[in-house]
Structures are given as C-alpha cells and as structure tokens.
Short mmCIF file of C-alpha atoms in Angstrom, two decimals:
data_model
loop_
_atom_site.label_atom_id
_atom_site.label_comp_id
_atom_site.label_asym_id
_atom_site.label_seq_id
_atom_site.Cartn_x
_atom_site.Cartn_y
_atom_site.Cartn_z
CA UNK A 149 -0.04 0.37 -0.16
CA UNK A 150 1.19 2.99 -1.11
CA UNK A 151 2.09 5.99 1.69
CA UNK A 152 -0.75 8.32 0.38
CA UNK A 153 -3.23 5.55 0.34
CA UNK A 154 -2.48 4.75 3.84
CA UNK A 155 -3.61 8.04 4.80
CA UNK A 156 -6.70 7.53 3.65
CA UNK A 157 -5.98 8.57 -0.16
CA UNK A 158 -7.11 7.29 -3.46
CA UNK A 159 -4.59 5.82 -5.56
CA UNK A 160 -4.03 8.82 -8.71
CA UNK A 161 -2.87 7.44 -12.23
CA UNK A 162 -1.24 10.44 -13.67
CA UNK A 163 -2.29 11.52 -17.43
CA UNK A 164 -2.49 14.61 -17.59
CA UNK A 165 1.27 16.03 -17.44
CA UNK A 166 3.91 16.81 -14.80
CA UNK A 167 1.27 19.20 -13.47
CA UNK A 168 1.68 20.81 -10.09
CA UNK A 169 -2.41 19.78 -8.93
CA UNK A 170 -1.43 16.30 -8.74
CA UNK A 171 2.16 16.31 -7.53
CA UNK A 172 4.50 17.57 -10.12
CA UNK A 173 6.77 14.35 -10.63
CA UNK A 174 7.34 10.92 -9.20
CA UNK A 175 10.99 11.13 -8.02
CA UNK A 176 14.28 8.87 -9.37
CA UNK A 177 14.76 6.92 -5.81
CA UNK A 178 18.60 8.67 -5.90
CA UNK A 179 16.94 11.66 -6.02
CA UNK A 180 13.96 10.39 -3.07
CA UNK A 181 17.80 9.18 -1.53
CA UNK A 182 19.35 12.88 -1.74
CA UNK A 183 16.09 14.37 -0.02
CA UNK A 184 15.95 11.94 2.89
CA UNK A 185 19.65 12.23 3.56
CA UNK A 186 19.43 15.77 3.98
CA UNK A 187 16.58 16.18 5.63
CA UNK A 188 18.85 14.37 8.36
CA UNK A 189 21.60 16.55 8.69
CA UNK A 190 21.83 20.54 9.38
CA UNK A 191 23.95 22.81 6.88
CA UNK A 192 24.06 26.69 6.45
CA UNK A 193 21.56 27.68 3.99
CA UNK A 194 22.79 31.12 3.53
CA UNK A 195 26.11 29.06 2.06
CA UNK A 196 24.19 26.15 0.69
CA UNK A 197 22.31 28.76 -1.46
CA UNK A 198 25.49 30.04 -3.11
CA UNK A 199 26.68 26.64 -3.61
CA UNK A 200 23.29 25.31 -5.23
CA UNK A 201 23.43 28.59 -7.32
CA UNK A 202 26.96 27.14 -8.76
CA UNK A 203 25.59 23.68 -9.78
CA UNK A 204 22.70 25.82 -11.50
CA UNK A 205 24.88 27.72 -13.51
CA UNK A 206 26.92 24.67 -14.39
CA UNK A 207 24.16 23.18 -16.11
CA UNK A 208 22.01 25.99 -17.61
CA UNK A 209 25.55 27.66 -18.89
CA UNK A 210 24.54 31.37 -17.02
CA UNK A 211 26.99 33.06 -14.74
CA UNK A 212 24.68 31.91 -11.22
CA UNK A 213 21.19 30.41 -9.89
CA UNK A 214 19.48 30.81 -7.21
CA UNK A 215 17.30 27.52 -6.47
CA UNK A 216 13.59 28.71 -5.31
CA UNK A 217 9.93 26.54 -4.08
CA UNK A 218 9.09 26.60 -7.74
CA UNK A 219 8.30 28.46 -10.88
CA UNK A 220 6.12 31.14 -9.51
CA UNK A 221 7.78 31.68 -6.68
CA UNK A 222 10.93 32.46 -9.23
CA UNK A 223 8.57 35.07 -10.62
CA UNK A 224 7.65 37.13 -7.82
CA UNK A 225 11.09 37.09 -6.59
CA UNK A 226 12.61 37.96 -10.19
CA UNK A 227 10.53 41.00 -10.08
CA UNK A 228 11.67 41.97 -6.62
CA UNK A 229 15.13 41.08 -7.67
CA UNK A 230 14.57 43.68 -10.75
CA UNK A 231 13.09 46.22 -8.73
CA UNK A 232 14.71 46.24 -5.59
CA UNK A 233 18.22 44.55 -6.37
CA UNK A 234 20.41 44.19 -2.89
CA UNK A 235 19.39 47.99 -1.20
CA UNK A 236 17.90 46.08 2.28
CA UNK A 237 15.88 49.30 2.53
CA UNK A 238 13.82 48.42 -1.19
CA UNK A 239 14.07 44.17 -0.16
CA UNK A 240 11.50 45.33 3.36
CA UNK A 241 9.43 47.46 1.39
CA UNK A 242 7.82 45.42 -1.27
CA UNK A 243 5.51 44.25 -2.45
CA UNK A 244 4.97 47.87 -1.65
CA UNK A 245 6.79 49.73 -4.37
CA UNK A 246 5.25 53.13 -4.48
CA UNK A 247 7.92 55.75 -6.41
CA UNK A 248 9.95 52.81 -7.14
CA UNK A 249 10.90 51.89 -11.08
CA UNK A 250 8.05 49.28 -11.11
CA UNK A 251 6.57 48.37 -14.30
CA UNK A 252 7.07 45.07 -15.63
CA UNK A 253 5.70 44.71 -19.66
CA UNK A 254 4.34 41.80 -20.58
CA UNK A 255 2.13 40.58 -23.79
CA UNK A 256 -1.04 40.52 -23.48
CA UNK A 257 -1.48 36.24 -24.68
CA UNK A 258 1.13 36.09 -21.68
CA UNK A 259 -1.24 37.14 -19.13
CA UNK A 260 -1.89 33.73 -18.45
CA UNK A 261 -3.36 31.64 -15.72
CA UNK A 262 -1.42 28.60 -14.93
CA UNK A 263 -3.25 27.45 -11.85
CA UNK A 264 -2.54 31.61 -10.16
CA UNK A 265 -2.11 34.05 -12.79
CA UNK A 266 1.37 35.55 -13.94
CA UNK A 267 -0.31 39.08 -12.73
CA UNK A 268 -0.63 38.44 -9.38
CA UNK A 269 3.09 36.28 -8.92
CA UNK A 270 4.63 39.72 -10.63
CA UNK A 271 2.06 41.91 -7.92
CA UNK A 272 3.76 39.75 -4.99
CA UNK A 273 7.21 41.09 -6.12
CA UNK A 274 6.25 44.85 -6.50
CA UNK A 275 5.75 44.52 -9.79
CA UNK A 276 3.41 46.81 -11.75
CA UNK A 277 1.72 44.75 -14.53
CA UNK A 278 1.33 46.57 -17.73
CA UNK A 279 -0.19 44.78 -20.09
CA UNK A 280 0.44 45.52 -23.99
CA UNK A 281 -0.58 44.62 -27.51
CA UNK A 282 -4.36 42.10 -27.82
CA UNK A 283 -4.71 38.91 -26.34
CA UNK A 284 -3.80 37.34 -30.26
CA UNK A 285 -1.76 40.10 -31.68
CA UNK A 286 1.59 41.66 -30.59
CA UNK A 287 3.32 44.54 -32.38
CA UNK A 288 6.93 45.01 -31.54
CA UNK A 289 5.84 48.75 -31.23
CA UNK A 290 3.22 47.66 -28.52
CA UNK A 291 6.18 46.78 -26.58
CA UNK A 292 8.59 49.40 -27.50
CA UNK A 293 5.76 52.43 -27.11
CA UNK A 294 5.05 51.03 -23.17
CA UNK A 295 8.83 51.18 -22.10
CA UNK A 296 9.34 54.21 -20.33
CA UNK A 297 11.43 55.83 -16.96
CA UNK A 298 9.50 53.55 -14.36
CA UNK A 299 10.08 50.28 -17.26
CA UNK A 300 11.85 47.32 -14.81
CA UNK A 301 11.89 44.96 -16.78
CA UNK A 302 9.88 42.86 -19.78
CA UNK A 303 8.46 39.59 -18.95
CA UNK A 304 8.40 36.49 -21.73
CA UNK A 305 6.32 33.35 -20.90
CA UNK A 306 7.31 30.48 -22.77
CA UNK A 307 4.39 27.91 -22.17
CA UNK A 308 1.56 25.89 -23.56
CA UNK A 309 -0.41 28.24 -21.53
CA UNK A 310 -0.04 31.51 -23.33
CA UNK A 311 -1.12 32.38 -27.12
CA UNK A 312 0.87 30.45 -29.65
CA UNK A 313 -0.05 32.30 -32.40
CA UNK A 314 0.51 36.48 -32.78
CA UNK A 315 2.78 37.47 -30.20
CA UNK A 316 6.34 38.86 -30.69
CA UNK A 317 9.52 36.64 -30.54
CA UNK A 318 11.81 36.32 -27.31
CA UNK A 319 14.37 37.65 -29.99
CA UNK A 320 12.54 40.81 -30.20
CA UNK A 321 12.03 41.41 -26.93
CA UNK A 322 15.56 40.54 -26.25
CA UNK A 323 16.96 42.93 -28.64
CA UNK A 324 14.41 45.85 -27.54
CA UNK A 325 16.22 44.92 -23.44
CA UNK A 326 19.14 45.57 -24.77
CA UNK A 327 18.34 48.98 -26.81
CA UNK A 328 16.89 50.28 -23.52
CA UNK A 329 18.80 49.16 -21.35
CA UNK A 330 16.17 46.80 -19.33
CA UNK A 331 16.50 43.12 -18.00
CA UNK A 332 14.43 40.32 -20.14
CA UNK A 333 12.80 37.61 -17.44
CA UNK A 334 11.74 34.40 -19.12
CA UNK A 335 9.23 31.95 -17.67
CA UNK A 336 10.22 29.06 -18.86
CA UNK A 337 8.77 27.15 -15.92
CA UNK A 338 8.08 23.63 -17.53
CA UNK A 339 10.73 23.74 -20.91
CA UNK A 340 12.78 21.17 -21.03
CA UNK A 341 16.29 23.28 -22.84
CA UNK A 342 18.14 24.56 -19.50
CA UNK A 343 20.54 26.44 -21.81
CA UNK A 344 18.58 27.93 -24.90
CA UNK A 345 17.06 30.90 -22.98
CA UNK A 346 20.29 32.38 -21.21
CA UNK A 347 22.45 31.26 -24.64
CA UNK A 348 19.70 33.86 -26.47
CA UNK A 349 20.42 36.46 -23.76
CA UNK A 350 17.66 36.64 -21.36
CA UNK A 351 18.99 37.99 -18.55
CA UNK A 352 16.77 35.78 -15.76
CA UNK A 353 15.36 32.79 -16.49
CA UNK A 354 12.82 30.88 -14.63
CA UNK A 355 12.04 26.99 -14.23
CA UNK A 356 10.46 24.43 -12.46
CA UNK A 357 12.57 21.85 -10.63
CA UNK A 358 9.47 19.72 -10.71
CA UNK A 359 8.26 19.06 -14.30
CA UNK A 360 10.34 18.45 -17.10
CA UNK A 361 14.02 17.95 -15.27
CA UNK A 362 12.11 15.42 -12.59
CA UNK A 363 13.06 16.76 -9.39
CA UNK A 364 10.95 17.20 -6.36
CA UNK A 365 8.41 20.82 -5.65
CA UNK A 366 11.33 23.61 -6.71
CA UNK A 367 12.48 26.06 -8.57
CA UNK A 368 15.29 28.00 -9.78
CA UNK A 369 16.85 30.94 -11.54
CA UNK A 370 19.27 31.10 -13.93
CA UNK A 371 20.97 34.52 -15.45
CA UNK A 372 23.40 37.34 -14.93
CA UNK A 373 25.51 37.60 -11.79
CA UNK A 374 23.93 40.79 -10.31
CA UNK A 375 20.43 40.05 -10.89
CA UNK A 376 20.89 36.62 -9.05
CA UNK A 377 22.78 37.97 -6.34
CA UNK A 378 19.40 40.02 -6.17
CA UNK A 379 17.45 36.89 -6.04
CA UNK A 380 18.80 35.49 -3.27
CA UNK A 381 19.11 38.85 -1.60
CA UNK A 382 15.23 38.91 -1.37
CA UNK A 383 15.21 35.99 0.75
CA UNK A 384 15.11 38.64 3.24
CA UNK A 385 12.28 39.81 1.92
CA UNK A 386 9.28 38.25 0.04
CA UNK A 387 10.64 35.32 -0.32
CA UNK A 388 11.76 34.98 3.26
CA UNK A 389 7.48 33.73 2.69
CA UNK A 390 8.34 31.48 0.10
CA UNK A 391 11.62 29.76 1.45
CA UNK A 392 12.92 26.48 -0.78
CA UNK A 393 14.36 23.96 2.12
CA UNK A 394 17.41 21.80 2.24
CA UNK A 395 15.26 19.31 1.52
CA UNK A 396 13.90 20.93 -1.79
CA UNK A 397 17.71 22.01 -2.73
CA UNK A 398 18.98 18.64 -2.28
CA UNK A 399 16.54 17.20 -4.36
CA UNK A 400 16.73 19.74 -7.13
CA UNK A 401 20.64 18.98 -7.41
CA UNK A 402 20.42 16.17 -7.82
CA UNK A 403 17.99 15.91 -10.47
CA UNK A 404 20.44 18.55 -12.64
CA UNK A 405 23.00 15.80 -12.10
CA UNK A 406 21.00 13.27 -13.83
CA UNK A 407 19.38 15.63 -16.00
CA UNK A 408 19.98 15.26 -20.40
CA UNK A 409 17.72 16.21 -22.37
CA UNK A 410 18.99 14.60 -25.09
CA UNK A 411 17.92 11.22 -23.18
CA UNK A 412 14.66 11.49 -22.86
CA UNK A 413 12.47 8.42 -23.47
CA UNK A 414 11.04 9.97 -26.38
CA UNK A 415 10.59 6.29 -27.59
CA UNK A 416 8.57 4.87 -24.54
CA UNK A 417 6.57 8.03 -24.44
CA UNK A 418 5.78 7.02 -28.75
CA UNK A 419 5.80 3.13 -27.29
CA UNK A 420 2.82 3.95 -24.84
CA UNK A 421 0.68 6.65 -26.38
CA UNK A 422 0.83 4.34 -30.23
CA UNK A 423 -0.65 1.37 -27.99
CA UNK A 424 -3.07 3.29 -26.09
CA UNK A 425 -4.19 5.47 -29.58
CA UNK A 426 -4.47 1.90 -31.28
CA UNK A 427 -6.55 0.70 -28.05
CA UNK A 428 -8.83 3.69 -27.72
CA UNK A 429 -9.50 4.03 -30.91
CA UNK A 430 -11.36 1.06 -31.34
CA UNK A 431 -13.94 1.88 -28.71
CA UNK A 432 -17.70 2.94 -30.16
CA UNK A 433 -17.88 7.10 -30.52
CA UNK A 434 -13.98 7.68 -29.97
CA UNK A 435 -11.27 8.94 -31.86
CA UNK A 436 -7.78 9.21 -31.15
CA UNK A 437 -4.63 10.43 -32.48
CA UNK A 438 -1.00 11.04 -31.30
CA UNK A 439 -0.44 15.07 -31.16
CA UNK A 440 3.02 16.86 -30.28
CA UNK A 441 2.62 19.39 -27.33
CA UNK A 442 1.35 22.86 -28.31
CA UNK A 443 4.31 25.10 -27.38
CA UNK A 444 6.25 22.25 -29.76
CA UNK A 445 7.97 20.20 -27.08
CA UNK A 446 9.34 17.09 -27.54
CA UNK A 447 6.18 15.53 -26.17
CA UNK A 448 3.37 12.92 -27.78
CA UNK A 449 0.16 12.44 -26.56
CA UNK A 450 -2.76 10.81 -27.00
CA UNK A 451 -5.80 13.16 -27.97
CA UNK A 452 -9.08 11.56 -27.80
CA UNK A 453 -12.04 13.30 -29.42
CA UNK A 454 -15.65 11.60 -28.38
CA UNK A 455 -18.88 11.53 -30.23
CA UNK A 456 -21.19 12.09 -27.88
CA UNK A 457 -24.38 10.87 -30.35
CA UNK A 458 -22.99 7.20 -29.87
CA UNK A 459 -20.76 7.59 -26.65
CA UNK A 460 -23.74 8.95 -24.93
CA UNK A 461 -21.77 11.44 -22.62
CA UNK A 462 -19.79 14.71 -22.71
CA UNK A 463 -16.22 14.89 -22.64
CA UNK A 464 -16.41 16.80 -19.33
CA UNK A 465 -18.51 14.17 -18.14
CA UNK A 466 -15.93 11.28 -19.32
CA UNK A 467 -12.83 12.77 -16.74
CA UNK A 468 -15.26 13.07 -14.36
CA UNK A 469 -16.21 9.52 -14.08
CA UNK A 470 -12.32 8.29 -14.72
CA UNK A 471 -11.40 10.94 -11.51
CA UNK A 472 -14.26 9.54 -9.36
CA UNK A 473 -13.02 5.58 -10.10
CA UNK A 474 -10.48 3.91 -7.56
CA UNK A 475 -7.82 4.38 -9.17
CA UNK A 476 -8.33 8.01 -10.17
CA UNK A 477 -7.47 8.50 -13.61
CA UNK A 478 -6.41 12.11 -13.97
CA UNK A 479 -6.54 13.27 -17.81
CA UNK A 480 -5.46 16.61 -19.41
CA UNK A 481 -8.46 18.79 -19.86
CA UNK A 482 -7.12 21.68 -22.03
CA UNK A 483 -9.38 21.14 -24.63
CA UNK A 484 -12.24 19.69 -22.88
CA UNK A 485 -14.55 22.29 -23.59
CA UNK A 486 -14.38 20.75 -27.29
CA UNK A 487 -15.17 17.47 -26.05
CA UNK A 488 -11.22 16.77 -26.49
CA UNK A 489 -9.01 15.21 -24.01
CA UNK A 490 -5.81 13.87 -24.05
CA UNK A 491 -3.58 11.41 -22.28
CA UNK A 492 0.30 12.35 -21.31
CA UNK A 493 2.42 8.89 -21.33
CA UNK A 494 5.56 10.79 -19.17
CA UNK A 495 3.91 10.25 -15.66
CA UNK A 496 2.87 6.68 -16.30
CA UNK A 497 3.87 4.20 -13.60
CA UNK A 498 4.48 0.78 -15.42
CA UNK A 499 1.50 -0.82 -17.24
CA UNK A 500 0.00 2.10 -16.05
CA UNK A 501 -1.62 2.43 -20.02
CA UNK A 502 -3.62 -0.90 -19.93
CA UNK A 503 -5.32 0.20 -16.59
CA UNK A 504 -6.43 2.98 -18.38
CA UNK A 505 -7.70 1.55 -21.56
CA UNK A 506 -9.29 -0.48 -19.54
CA UNK A 507 -11.15 1.89 -17.58
CA UNK A 508 -11.86 3.72 -20.87
CA UNK A 509 -13.74 1.01 -22.21
CA UNK A 510 -16.14 -0.20 -18.84
CA UNK A 511 -17.47 3.16 -18.83
CA UNK A 512 -17.89 3.73 -22.53
CA UNK A 513 -19.76 0.35 -22.75
CA UNK A 514 -21.86 1.25 -19.14
CA UNK A 515 -23.03 4.36 -21.00
CA UNK A 516 -23.64 2.20 -24.53
CA UNK A 517 -25.89 -0.36 -22.35
CA UNK A 518 -27.56 2.05 -20.63
CA UNK A 519 -26.33 2.30 -16.96
#
C-alpha cells in the first residue's frame, strides 16, 4: 500500500502531465535518497544557496543561479530583484513599490493563468503589470511604446498556456531590452532545454524543478550574476514567505546532475501513446490520434475526440467518471470544452496505460448499455 493510501487517499494515475495539482513529478529513487539524507542533517542555508547557484550555473550555462520553492516563486523573486536589487531598505518595502521603478511589461497573450495568474506573481514581487497589445496580436511597437522611465523589466512567458500565435518573439524582446538597457525575464517553467534562453541573452530565466527535470517541488532562476545575487537577497524580504528547504535543494541538485534532455525517452513515450491510441480508437464513438505538445516540445500525447451521439456522454462527464474511480485517472483537459481530452504518458508507472484502456472501455460500455 502506498504512502497516500495509508493516509486514506485514493491511488492516482496521472495522465495529465507534470502538473502541480497532482504533485508534479514522481522522483527517481536517487533523488528521494538525496532528499532523505539532507533532511537528516544540518547545513548553513546561506552557503547552500551559493553552492546550489554554482551547480545551477553549470547546468544552464548562466553566470549564477538561485534555488526557489517553485517557478511561481521564481517570478515573484525575479521581479523583486529587478525592482529592489540588493538594497535592504527597498527589499523590506516590497511588495509596496510606490515611487520605485516598478513597471513590468508583458504581452497580453502571455498574461495567463497557470494555476494562479502570472499578473499576481508579478504583483507579489512589487511589480506593476503593464499588458501590451491584444490577446492574439502584439506588435513590436506595442512593446516599444509601453517602455518609459518607470519600466523595470520585460517578462516573456514560454508556456503551452500562452497564446502561440500573434506574439512577438523572445528575440524581439531581448533586442528591446538591450536597446533600452532593461533586463528580460523568461518564465520557462516547464521547458526541457535549460541552456537555450540564457544563450539567447535573457537576463533571468525561471524553471520548475518538478517539471521537465523530474525533481521535487522546487524551482530555480538562472542568469546574470548581479541579478541572481539580487534574487538571493530577496529572501530577506518577500522571498522569506516562499523559502525553499534544504531537502528540496538537495533533491533539485540531484535531479540537475542526472538530467540530460538528449536522453529523454521519447521512444518509450511514442510506444505507449501508439499502443493506447490504437486501443482507444477501437471504442465506439472515440477517435484517437497522437498529437505533439502545443508549445512544440518533444512530448507526444493521445488526443481523444468523443462523438456524444454514440458515447452518450460528454468529455466533461467522462473525465469526471475517470477521476471518481479508484484508481482515479486524471486526464489533460485543456480542450475539454471542445469534446477533446488527452492522455500524457510521461508520468505513467509501468503498465498504467493498460489500466486506462480498460477503464475507458468499461465506462463507455456501461454508458452504451444504459446504466
């Protein structure tokens, strides 16, 4: 019996992805071991933060790094850093930043909700959000004309949540940042390439530790040494409320040591999705196909379209029934309003695709027989 079942909770099969709501990643035993050993000893946290920064820098090609409790905290801390720097009196004022250079420019299509809103994370760091352009169209001049003497930074969100068309590229934002002498912050929470955005010239890049790299609930910021030092300084201010523990840092560093994006098992992903798509496509009223990730990552999922006239239930109803079972099966539901659900194979434990196929068959047969 698993730890969560001992607490009286249902077993969960995660077919949604590395989602915070489901605990992000199930870590490798070596990462769990590192966390356990860290939990049973003491360390000077300020020194651990600096040493962790060196490891983050090595993994990302950045000048320095700063561990965080997650990517959301990384946004708030990065914003606070570009506003307050290492000035203690300013750090202690945040998030109240009146009279300070505090405007953070973001494209309207990037002002998204990821479980909370990007705008709120900016505000927690003392930033005044300036959304530019339109939800599906932003011109370079929208960005340029929004910059004034109160602008502290430009923020770019690289995410499947963000609008994928009509936005200005990160290259454009970096060029504007250099032209106006402004730092560019990139929220790359779930991205797999830890070096790309630093190499492009972004000043601070934020990642989740519990997404692509398969670490514990944690995060990190990589970037310019002076700005990263300012990020660490925020732990004397707003960062205190989002501090990261020694166990999470140890697990994060263990995950970084063993992470290699070139060795991600795309072949195993494809094997699982091809098998599952084949099984589901045989069910009455179900059309299954393999779809690549919306943001272009090397992630493949089974996308299922229901014909309600045949299945007798909507996609919403099917997902509810899957979640109410034991084990509870959680699907990827970004397009459920259009009758589409998806199954992400990355979090599967061995053989769980077979459980999903059997449960889908059971539910749809029951509905066809008129429960």
